[in-house]
Amino acid sequence: SRLIGLATLTVAGVLLGVGGCPQLLEQLLPNTDVQQKEETFKTSLHGTRQGKTTWYSKENGGFETLTGVPMDQLDCLNCHAKTLADGTPVDPETYQPSCADCHVEPGDQVSQETCLGCHSRQGLEAKLFSDVHRDAGMVCTDCHSDREMHGDGNSYASLSAEGALDTKCENCHKSSGGTAPLPDNTAHSIHMANVDCSACHVQSVVSCANCHFESEIAGGGKRFPGPLTGFVLLLRKADTGKVVTGTLMSLTYQGKTFATLAPIYGHTVTAQARECPDCHNNANVQQYTETGTIPLVTYDESQNTLTGPQGVVPVPPDWKTALTFDFMDYGGDPASTETDPSQWSFLKSGADLLQMLFAEPLTDEQMQKLQTPMGG
């Protein structure tokens, strides 16, 4: 094999030396860039789906603590689109993550439709909200790096883990220079050291509240009363300490209830930032000041559904008792892919288990600042 390799290189050198056939040269020389990506993909988040295991596992205080069902008995890690990028139907029994999930040919440009085929939350954001970057014609790969997509040879517990992402607003929006320099204003001067851009510029996050886990296990797929939008949580990113936007996810299984809070970046960005009263002493802050609680998920009996908060919701230090959750149960066939809305009913108030990973609640000092009226 060594002699063959040397012979190949010799022929390639001759072809290069005489400016010969590039098509033949392409066949002779392997695409080392593609080969390297194939190797690093194995430990990438796209390749391992490790984020799901991290959040679910009982070791991290996840939903497995209540269900007792190990991840390897679920289909979560084999989640896939209906077809590969080239349209080939996926066989759930043999499916393994690979380059073919996204690429028709190795190294070709991936379409937005392909990205959104898996990243459905971002697809829903695009349907419900404007985004200054999307409106300008930008696509996922304008911000998200090659390393994020294909991995770098290291394993990461989640996209929220330190070092997993390269993407950040400051890559383009710098105090001086950059693609789109930041304007010099009071809001930036006051907040930029401790508050992430998302806290002021993300319109809304999307939450899949009250997922019915029996349906997931039985093959009925994702089933929940409906997404919650029109709000952002404010919490602190564990690795930076900065205030960022967050979301919630809640689940039920055999009468047991669970909710988790997580940092998340909603692709619903506006150039016009929030005004001071949108955060400082807003309605949610006032309710916390007066009652010590902030309802996050509330059962609406008149509509037999769940409603979420509106506006900016700070996550206070006593979040485990301050934030309240209602839950519903589904009485229909969990194996059916069709949902009968009349089969939803109120289950109970309160989560049996709460989780927060890669984030921390706001500090007492930060809550005091939010309780102080500003502007307006």
PDB file of N, CA and C in Angstrom, residues 88-171:
ATOM      1  N   THR A  88     -33.373  10.029  -0.113  1.00  0.00           N
ATOM      2  CA  THR A  88     -33.489   8.606   0.202  1.00  0.00           C
ATOM      3  C   THR A  88     -34.261   8.416   1.503  1.00  0.00           C
ATOM      4  N   PRO A  89     -35.320   7.624   1.507  1.00  0.00           N
ATOM      5  CA  PRO A  89     -36.068   7.394   2.757  1.00  0.00           C
ATOM      6  C   PRO A  89     -35.185   6.787   3.833  1.00  0.00           C
ATOM      7  N   VAL A  90     -35.389   7.206   5.060  1.00  0.00           N
ATOM      8  CA  VAL A  90     -34.594   6.705   6.183  1.00  0.00           C
ATOM      9  C   VAL A  90     -35.253   5.454   6.758  1.00  0.00           C
ATOM     10  N   ASP A  91     -34.464   4.421   6.978  1.00  0.00           N
ATOM     11  CA  ASP A  91     -34.924   3.212   7.648  1.00  0.00           C
ATOM     12  C   ASP A  91     -34.611   3.354   9.138  1.00  0.00           C
ATOM     13  N   PRO A  92     -35.628   3.537   9.967  1.00  0.00           N
ATOM     14  CA  PRO A  92     -35.380   3.750  11.398  1.00  0.00           C
ATOM     15  C   PRO A  92     -34.601   2.612  12.062  1.00  0.00           C
ATOM     16  N   GLU A  93     -34.720   1.414  11.529  1.00  0.00           N
ATOM     17  CA  GLU A  93     -34.072   0.260  12.146  1.00  0.00           C
ATOM     18  C   GLU A  93     -32.559   0.269  11.958  1.00  0.00           C
ATOM     19  N   THR A  94     -32.096   0.870  10.878  1.00  0.00           N
ATOM     20  CA  THR A  94     -30.660   0.834  10.576  1.00  0.00           C
ATOM     21  C   THR A  94     -30.009   2.212  10.607  1.00  0.00           C
ATOM     22  N   TYR A  95     -30.793   3.253  10.862  1.00  0.00           N
ATOM     23  CA  TYR A  95     -30.267   4.617  10.767  1.00  0.00           C
ATOM     24  C   TYR A  95     -29.130   4.889  11.750  1.00  0.00           C
ATOM     25  N   GLN A  96     -28.094   5.537  11.257  1.00  0.00           N
ATOM     26  CA  GLN A  96     -27.007   6.076  12.072  1.00  0.00           C
ATOM     27  C   GLN A  96     -26.678   7.472  11.547  1.00  0.00           C
ATOM     28  N   PRO A  97     -26.413   8.448  12.426  1.00  0.00           N
ATOM     29  CA  PRO A  97     -26.043   9.792  11.956  1.00  0.00           C
ATOM     30  C   PRO A  97     -24.820   9.734  11.048  1.00  0.00           C
ATOM     31  N   SER A  98     -24.871  10.493   9.959  1.00  0.00           N
ATOM     32  CA  SER A  98     -23.748  10.496   9.023  1.00  0.00           C
ATOM     33  C   SER A  98     -23.783  11.766   8.189  1.00  0.00           C
ATOM     34  N   CYS A  99     -22.773  11.934   7.342  1.00  0.00           N
ATOM     35  CA  CYS A  99     -22.707  13.092   6.451  1.00  0.00           C
ATOM     36  C   CYS A  99     -23.940  13.183   5.554  1.00  0.00           C
ATOM     37  N   ALA A 100     -24.497  12.012   5.213  1.00  0.00           N
ATOM     38  CA  ALA A 100     -25.640  11.963   4.295  1.00  0.00           C
ATOM     39  C   ALA A 100     -26.892  12.600   4.887  1.00  0.00           C
ATOM     40  N   ASP A 101     -26.912  12.815   6.196  1.00  0.00           N
ATOM     41  CA  ASP A 101     -28.052  13.505   6.812  1.00  0.00           C
ATOM     42  C   ASP A 101     -28.229  14.894   6.212  1.00  0.00           C
ATOM     43  N   CYS A 102     -27.108  15.561   5.929  1.00  0.00           N
ATOM     44  CA  CYS A 102     -27.142  16.960   5.508  1.00  0.00           C
ATOM     45  C   CYS A 102     -26.630  17.190   4.088  1.00  0.00           C
ATOM     46  N   HIS A 103     -25.716  16.344   3.626  1.00  0.00           N
ATOM     47  CA  HIS A 103     -25.057  16.576   2.339  1.00  0.00           C
ATOM     48  C   HIS A 103     -25.527  15.586   1.280  1.00  0.00           C
ATOM     49  N   VAL A 104     -25.890  16.103   0.118  1.00  0.00           N
ATOM     50  CA  VAL A 104     -26.169  15.242  -1.030  1.00  0.00           C
ATOM     51  C   VAL A 104     -24.864  14.647  -1.532  1.00  0.00           C
ATOM     52  N   GLU A 105     -23.855  15.488  -1.638  1.00  0.00           N
ATOM     53  CA  GLU A 105     -22.502  15.068  -1.978  1.00  0.00           C
ATOM     54  C   GLU A 105     -21.561  15.622  -0.915  1.00  0.00           C
ATOM     55  N   PRO A 106     -20.494  14.904  -0.578  1.00  0.00           N
ATOM     56  CA  PRO A 106     -19.564  15.397   0.451  1.00  0.00           C
ATOM     57  C   PRO A 106     -19.053  16.802   0.138  1.00  0.00           C
ATOM     58  N   GLY A 107     -19.194  17.689   1.103  1.00  0.00           N
ATOM     59  CA  GLY A 107     -18.667  19.033   0.956  1.00  0.00           C
ATOM     60  C   GLY A 107     -19.588  20.028   0.279  1.00  0.00           C
ATOM     61  N   ASP A 108     -20.766  19.595  -0.180  1.00  0.00           N
ATOM     62  CA  ASP A 108     -21.641  20.545  -0.869  1.00  0.00           C
ATOM     63  C   ASP A 108     -22.358  21.449   0.127  1.00  0.00           C
ATOM     64  N   GLN A 109     -22.950  22.529  -0.372  1.00  0.00           N
ATOM     65  CA  GLN A 109     -23.658  23.494   0.466  1.00  0.00           C
ATOM     66  C   GLN A 109     -24.950  22.868   0.989  1.00  0.00           C
ATOM     67  N   VAL A 110     -25.202  23.068   2.270  1.00  0.00           N
ATOM     68  CA  VAL A 110     -26.412  22.531   2.897  1.00  0.00           C
ATOM     69  C   VAL A 110     -27.513  23.581   2.845  1.00  0.00           C
ATOM     70  N   SER A 111     -28.699  23.171   2.447  1.00  0.00           N
ATOM     71  CA  SER A 111     -29.816  24.110   2.326  1.00  0.00           C
ATOM     72  C   SER A 111     -30.433  24.400   3.683  1.00  0.00           C
ATOM     73  N   GLN A 112     -31.103  25.547   3.786  1.00  0.00           N
ATOM     74  CA  GLN A 112     -31.815  25.904   5.004  1.00  0.00           C
ATOM     75  C   GLN A 112     -32.888  24.869   5.333  1.00  0.00           C
ATOM     76  N   GLU A 113     -33.560  24.374   4.300  1.00  0.00           N
ATOM     77  CA  GLU A 113     -34.622  23.392   4.511  1.00  0.00           C
ATOM     78  C   GLU A 113     -34.083  22.145   5.203  1.00  0.00           C
ATOM     79  N   THR A 114     -32.853  21.765   4.846  1.00  0.00           N
ATOM     80  CA  THR A 114     -32.243  20.604   5.478  1.00  0.00           C
ATOM     81  C   THR A 114     -31.989  20.868   6.957  1.00  0.00           C
ATOM     82  N   CYS A 115     -31.454  22.044   7.285  1.00  0.00           N
ATOM     83  CA  CYS A 115     -31.207  22.398   8.692  1.00  0.00           C
ATOM     84  C   CYS A 115     -32.511  22.376   9.492  1.00  0.00           C
ATOM     85  N   LEU A 116     -33.540  23.004   8.931  1.00  0.00           N
ATOM     86  CA  LEU A 116     -34.802  23.136   9.647  1.00  0.00           C
ATOM     87  C   LEU A 116     -35.575  21.831   9.702  1.00  0.00           C
ATOM     88  N   GLY A 117     -35.182  20.865   8.877  1.00  0.00           N
ATOM     89  CA  GLY A 117     -35.816  19.560   8.937  1.00  0.00           C
ATOM     90  C   GLY A 117     -35.598  18.878  10.272  1.00  0.00           C
ATOM     91  N   CYS A 118     -34.478  19.183  10.917  1.00  0.00           N
ATOM     92  CA  CYS A 118     -34.193  18.659  12.256  1.00  0.00           C
ATOM     93  C   CYS A 118     -34.402  19.725  13.331  1.00  0.00           C
ATOM     94  N   HIS A 119     -33.953  20.940  13.045  1.00  0.00           N
ATOM     95  CA  HIS A 119     -34.053  22.021  14.027  1.00  0.00           C
ATOM     96  C   HIS A 119     -35.423  22.698  13.899  1.00  0.00           C
ATOM     97  N   SER A 120     -36.449  21.948  14.306  1.00  0.00           N
ATOM     98  CA  SER A 120     -37.824  22.397  14.098  1.00  0.00           C
ATOM     99  C   SER A 120     -38.187  23.602  14.963  1.00  0.00           C
ATOM    100  N   ARG A 121     -37.530  23.742  16.117  1.00  0.00           N
ATOM    101  CA  ARG A 121     -37.819  24.907  16.966  1.00  0.00           C
ATOM    102  C   ARG A 121     -37.471  26.197  16.220  1.00  0.00           C
ATOM    103  N   GLN A 122     -36.335  26.169  15.519  1.00  0.00           N
ATOM    104  CA  GLN A 122     -35.941  27.345  14.753  1.00  0.00           C
ATOM    105  C   GLN A 122     -36.885  27.567  13.562  1.00  0.00           C
ATOM    106  N   GLY A 123     -37.414  26.483  13.023  1.00  0.00           N
ATOM    107  CA  GLY A 123     -38.397  26.616  11.960  1.00  0.00           C
ATOM    108  C   GLY A 123     -39.659  27.289  12.441  1.00  0.00           C
ATOM    109  N   LEU A 124     -40.093  26.950  13.658  1.00  0.00           N
ATOM    110  CA  LEU A 124     -41.283  27.580  14.223  1.00  0.00           C
ATOM    111  C   LEU A 124     -41.011  29.051  14.532  1.00  0.00           C
ATOM    112  N   GLU A 125     -39.815  29.350  15.017  1.00  0.00           N
ATOM    113  CA  GLU A 125     -39.448  30.747  15.245  1.00  0.00           C
ATOM    114  C   GLU A 125     -39.594  31.559  13.958  1.00  0.00           C
ATOM    115  N   ALA A 126     -39.131  30.973  12.845  1.00  0.00           N
ATOM    116  CA  ALA A 126     -39.173  31.678  11.561  1.00  0.00           C
ATOM    117  C   ALA A 126     -40.606  31.931  11.112  1.00  0.00           C
ATOM    118  N   LYS A 127     -41.515  31.020  11.458  1.00  0.00           N
ATOM    119  CA  LYS A 127     -42.920  31.187  11.077  1.00  0.00           C
ATOM    120  C   LYS A 127     -43.628  32.241  11.925  1.00  0.00           C
ATOM    121  N   LEU A 128     -43.205  32.366  13.172  1.00  0.00           N
ATOM    122  CA  LEU A 128     -43.937  33.218  14.112  1.00  0.00           C
ATOM    123  C   LEU A 128     -43.337  34.609  14.297  1.00  0.00           C
ATOM    124  N   PHE A 129     -42.028  34.738  14.060  1.00  0.00           N
ATOM    125  CA  PHE A 129     -41.363  36.001  14.382  1.00  0.00           C
ATOM    126  C   PHE A 129     -40.428  36.428  13.253  1.00  0.00           C
ATOM    127  N   SER A 130     -40.204  37.714  13.182  1.00  0.00           N
ATOM    128  CA  SER A 130     -39.189  38.239  12.278  1.00  0.00           C
ATOM    129  C   SER A 130     -37.819  38.069  12.922  1.00  0.00           C
ATOM    130  N   ASP A 131     -36.783  38.205  12.123  1.00  0.00           N
ATOM    131  CA  ASP A 131     -35.416  38.156  12.623  1.00  0.00           C
ATOM    132  C   ASP A 131     -34.564  39.020  11.701  1.00  0.00           C
ATOM    133  N   VAL A 132     -33.824  39.935  12.261  1.00  0.00           N
ATOM    134  CA  VAL A 132     -33.081  40.906  11.463  1.00  0.00           C
ATOM    135  C   VAL A 132     -32.059  40.238  10.548  1.00  0.00           C
ATOM    136  N   HIS A 133     -31.506  39.113  10.992  1.00  0.00           N
ATOM    137  CA  HIS A 133     -30.522  38.414  10.164  1.00  0.00           C
ATOM    138  C   HIS A 133     -31.212  37.619   9.058  1.00  0.00           C
ATOM    139  N   ARG A 134     -32.262  36.928   9.415  1.00  0.00           N
ATOM    140  CA  ARG A 134     -32.997  36.153   8.419  1.00  0.00           C
ATOM    141  C   ARG A 134     -33.616  37.071   7.363  1.00  0.00           C
ATOM    142  N   ASP A 135     -34.133  38.218   7.813  1.00  0.00           N
ATOM    143  CA  ASP A 135     -34.739  39.174   6.881  1.00  0.00           C
ATOM    144  C   ASP A 135     -33.711  39.741   5.903  1.00  0.00           C
ATOM    145  N   ALA A 136     -32.450  39.729   6.308  1.00  0.00           N
ATOM    146  CA  ALA A 136     -31.381  40.235   5.441  1.00  0.00           C
ATOM    147  C   ALA A 136     -30.857  39.157   4.494  1.00  0.00           C
ATOM    148  N   GLY A 137     -31.470  37.965   4.552  1.00  0.00           N
ATOM    149  CA  GLY A 137     -31.071  36.889   3.655  1.00  0.00           C
ATOM    150  C   GLY A 137     -29.989  35.979   4.192  1.00  0.00           C
ATOM    151  N   MET A 138     -29.648  36.143   5.461  1.00  0.00           N
ATOM    152  CA  MET A 138     -28.604  35.295   6.038  1.00  0.00           C
ATOM    153  C   MET A 138     -29.142  33.895   6.319  1.00  0.00           C
ATOM    154  N   VAL A 139     -28.239  32.921   6.300  1.00  0.00           N
ATOM    155  CA  VAL A 139     -28.595  31.531   6.553  1.00  0.00           C
ATOM    156  C   VAL A 139     -27.761  31.010   7.724  1.00  0.00           C
ATOM    157  N   CYS A 140     -28.076  29.793   8.159  1.00  0.00           N
ATOM    158  CA  CYS A 140     -27.459  29.244   9.365  1.00  0.00           C
ATOM    159  C   CYS A 140     -25.932  29.321   9.327  1.00  0.00           C
ATOM    160  N   THR A 141     -25.349  28.958   8.180  1.00  0.00           N
ATOM    161  CA  THR A 141     -23.895  28.875   8.090  1.00  0.00           C
ATOM    162  C   THR A 141     -23.216  30.237   8.002  1.00  0.00           C
ATOM    163  N   ASP A 142     -23.979  31.309   7.907  1.00  0.00           N
ATOM    164  CA  ASP A 142     -23.373  32.638   7.988  1.00  0.00           C
ATOM    165  C   ASP A 142     -22.879  32.923   9.401  1.00  0.00           C
ATOM    166  N   CYS A 143     -23.487  32.270  10.385  1.00  0.00           N
ATOM    167  CA  CYS A 143     -23.093  32.485  11.785  1.00  0.00           C
ATOM    168  C   CYS A 143     -22.458  31.237  12.411  1.00  0.00           C
ATOM    169  N   HIS A 144     -22.981  30.075  12.073  1.00  0.00           N
ATOM    170  CA  HIS A 144     -22.508  28.850  12.707  1.00  0.00           C
ATOM    171  C   HIS A 144     -21.320  28.270  11.943  1.00  0.00           C
ATOM    172  N   SER A 145     -20.288  27.921  12.693  1.00  0.00           N
ATOM    173  CA  SER A 145     -19.005  27.573  12.100  1.00  0.00           C
ATOM    174  C   SER A 145     -18.933  26.115  11.643  1.00  0.00           C
ATOM    175  N   ASP A 146     -17.956  25.873  10.816  1.00  0.00           N
ATOM    176  CA  ASP A 146     -17.650  24.517  10.355  1.00  0.00           C
ATOM    177  C   ASP A 146     -17.379  23.599  11.546  1.00  0.00           C
ATOM    178  N   ARG A 147     -16.656  24.113  12.522  1.00  0.00           N
ATOM    179  CA  ARG A 147     -16.324  23.312  13.716  1.00  0.00           C
ATOM    180  C   ARG A 147     -17.576  22.911  14.492  1.00  0.00           C
ATOM    181  N   GLU A 148     -18.518  23.823  14.582  1.00  0.00           N
ATOM    182  CA  GLU A 148     -19.764  23.510  15.284  1.00  0.00           C
ATOM    183  C   GLU A 148     -20.521  22.391  14.580  1.00  0.00           C
ATOM    184  N   MET A 149     -20.513  22.418  13.265  1.00  0.00           N
ATOM    185  CA  MET A 149     -21.262  21.431  12.488  1.00  0.00           C
ATOM    186  C   MET A 149     -20.604  20.053  12.534  1.00  0.00           C
ATOM    187  N   HIS A 150     -19.288  20.026  12.292  1.00  0.00           N
ATOM    188  CA  HIS A 150     -18.594  18.755  12.072  1.00  0.00           C
ATOM    189  C   HIS A 150     -17.759  18.303  13.252  1.00  0.00           C
ATOM    190  N   GLY A 151     -17.674  19.123  14.309  1.00  0.00           N
ATOM    191  CA  GLY A 151     -16.891  18.754  15.465  1.00  0.00           C
ATOM    192  C   GLY A 151     -15.420  19.118  15.323  1.00  0.00           C
ATOM    193  N   ASP A 152     -14.698  18.985  16.415  1.00  0.00           N
ATOM    194  CA  ASP A 152     -13.269  19.305  16.415  1.00  0.00           C
ATOM    195  C   ASP A 152     -12.437  18.191  17.037  1.00  0.00           C
ATOM    196  N   GLY A 153     -13.063  17.028  17.209  1.00  0.00           N
ATOM    197  CA  GLY A 153     -12.360  15.909  17.829  1.00  0.00           C
ATOM    198  C   GLY A 153     -12.613  15.802  19.317  1.00  0.00           C
ATOM    199  N   ASN A 154     -13.202  16.853  19.917  1.00  0.00           N
ATOM    200  CA  ASN A 154     -13.548  16.825  21.328  1.00  0.00           C
ATOM    201  C   ASN A 154     -15.031  16.503  21.484  1.00  0.00           C
ATOM    202  N   SER A 155     -15.385  15.961  22.631  1.00  0.00           N
ATOM    203  CA  SER A 155     -16.778  15.675  22.941  1.00  0.00           C
ATOM    204  C   SER A 155     -17.327  16.767  23.847  1.00  0.00           C
ATOM    205  N   TYR A 156     -18.549  17.210  23.579  1.00  0.00           N
ATOM    206  CA  TYR A 156     -19.191  18.241  24.384  1.00  0.00           C
ATOM    207  C   TYR A 156     -20.510  17.706  24.937  1.00  0.00           C
ATOM    208  N   ALA A 157     -20.803  18.082  26.167  1.00  0.00           N
ATOM    209  CA  ALA A 157     -22.003  17.568  26.816  1.00  0.00           C
ATOM    210  C   ALA A 157     -23.273  18.137  26.225  1.00  0.00           C
ATOM    211  N   SER A 158     -23.182  19.346  25.672  1.00  0.00           N
ATOM    212  CA  SER A 158     -24.363  20.032  25.142  1.00  0.00           C
ATOM    213  C   SER A 158     -23.875  21.225  24.345  1.00  0.00           C
ATOM    214  N   LEU A 159     -24.733  21.757  23.481  1.00  0.00           N
ATOM    215  CA  LEU A 159     -24.359  22.990  22.780  1.00  0.00           C
ATOM    216  C   LEU A 159     -24.246  24.155  23.752  1.00  0.00           C
ATOM    217  N   SER A 160     -24.802  23.990  24.960  1.00  0.00           N
ATOM    218  CA  SER A 160     -24.687  25.029  25.993  1.00  0.00           C
ATOM    219  C   SER A 160     -23.391  24.924  26.785  1.00  0.00           C
ATOM    220  N   ALA A 161     -22.631  23.836  26.572  1.00  0.00           N
ATOM    221  CA  ALA A 161     -21.386  23.632  27.319  1.00  0.00           C
ATOM    222  C   ALA A 161     -20.302  24.585  26.833  1.00  0.00           C
ATOM    223  N   GLU A 162     -19.405  24.909  27.730  1.00  0.00           N
ATOM    224  CA  GLU A 162     -18.315  25.822  27.397  1.00  0.00           C
ATOM    225  C   GLU A 162     -17.477  25.260  26.251  1.00  0.00           C
ATOM    226  N   GLY A 163     -17.229  26.093  25.241  1.00  0.00           N
ATOM    227  CA  GLY A 163     -16.402  25.701  24.117  1.00  0.00           C
ATOM    228  C   GLY A 163     -17.124  25.027  22.974  1.00  0.00           C
ATOM    229  N   ALA A 164     -18.406  24.705  23.151  1.00  0.00           N
ATOM    230  CA  ALA A 164     -19.129  23.979  22.104  1.00  0.00           C
ATOM    231  C   ALA A 164     -19.442  24.860  20.902  1.00  0.00           C
ATOM    232  N   LEU A 165     -19.709  26.131  21.142  1.00  0.00           N
ATOM    233  CA  LEU A 165     -20.103  27.046  20.074  1.00  0.00           C
ATOM    234  C   LEU A 165     -19.068  28.136  19.850  1.00  0.00           C
ATOM    235  N   ASP A 166     -18.883  28.498  18.598  1.00  0.00           N
ATOM    236  CA  ASP A 166     -18.067  29.658  18.242  1.00  0.00           C
ATOM    237  C   ASP A 166     -18.933  30.891  18.045  1.00  0.00           C
ATOM    238  N   THR A 167     -20.181  30.671  17.725  1.00  0.00           N
ATOM    239  CA  THR A 167     -21.087  31.747  17.322  1.00  0.00           C
ATOM    240  C   THR A 167     -21.408  32.681  18.490  1.00  0.00           C
ATOM    241  N   LYS A 168     -21.220  33.943  18.283  1.00  0.00           N
ATOM    242  CA  LYS A 168     -21.638  34.965  19.223  1.00  0.00           C
ATOM    243  C   LYS A 168     -21.795  36.285  18.483  1.00  0.00           C
ATOM    244  N   CYS A 169     -22.648  37.129  18.987  1.00  0.00           N
ATOM    245  CA  CYS A 169     -22.959  38.383  18.315  1.00  0.00           C
ATOM    246  C   CYS A 169     -21.704  39.217  18.074  1.00  0.00           C
ATOM    247  N   GLU A 170     -20.789  39.181  19.050  1.00  0.00           N
ATOM    248  CA  GLU A 170     -19.593  40.017  18.979  1.00  0.00           C
ATOM    249  C   GLU A 170     -18.648  39.632  17.849  1.00  0.00           C
ATOM    250  N   ASN A 171     -18.865  38.486  17.217  1.00  0.00           N
ATOM    251  CA  ASN A 171     -18.036  38.119  16.071  1.00  0.00           C
ATOM    252  C   ASN A 171     -18.175  39.142  14.947  1.00  0.00           C
TER     253      ASN A 171
END
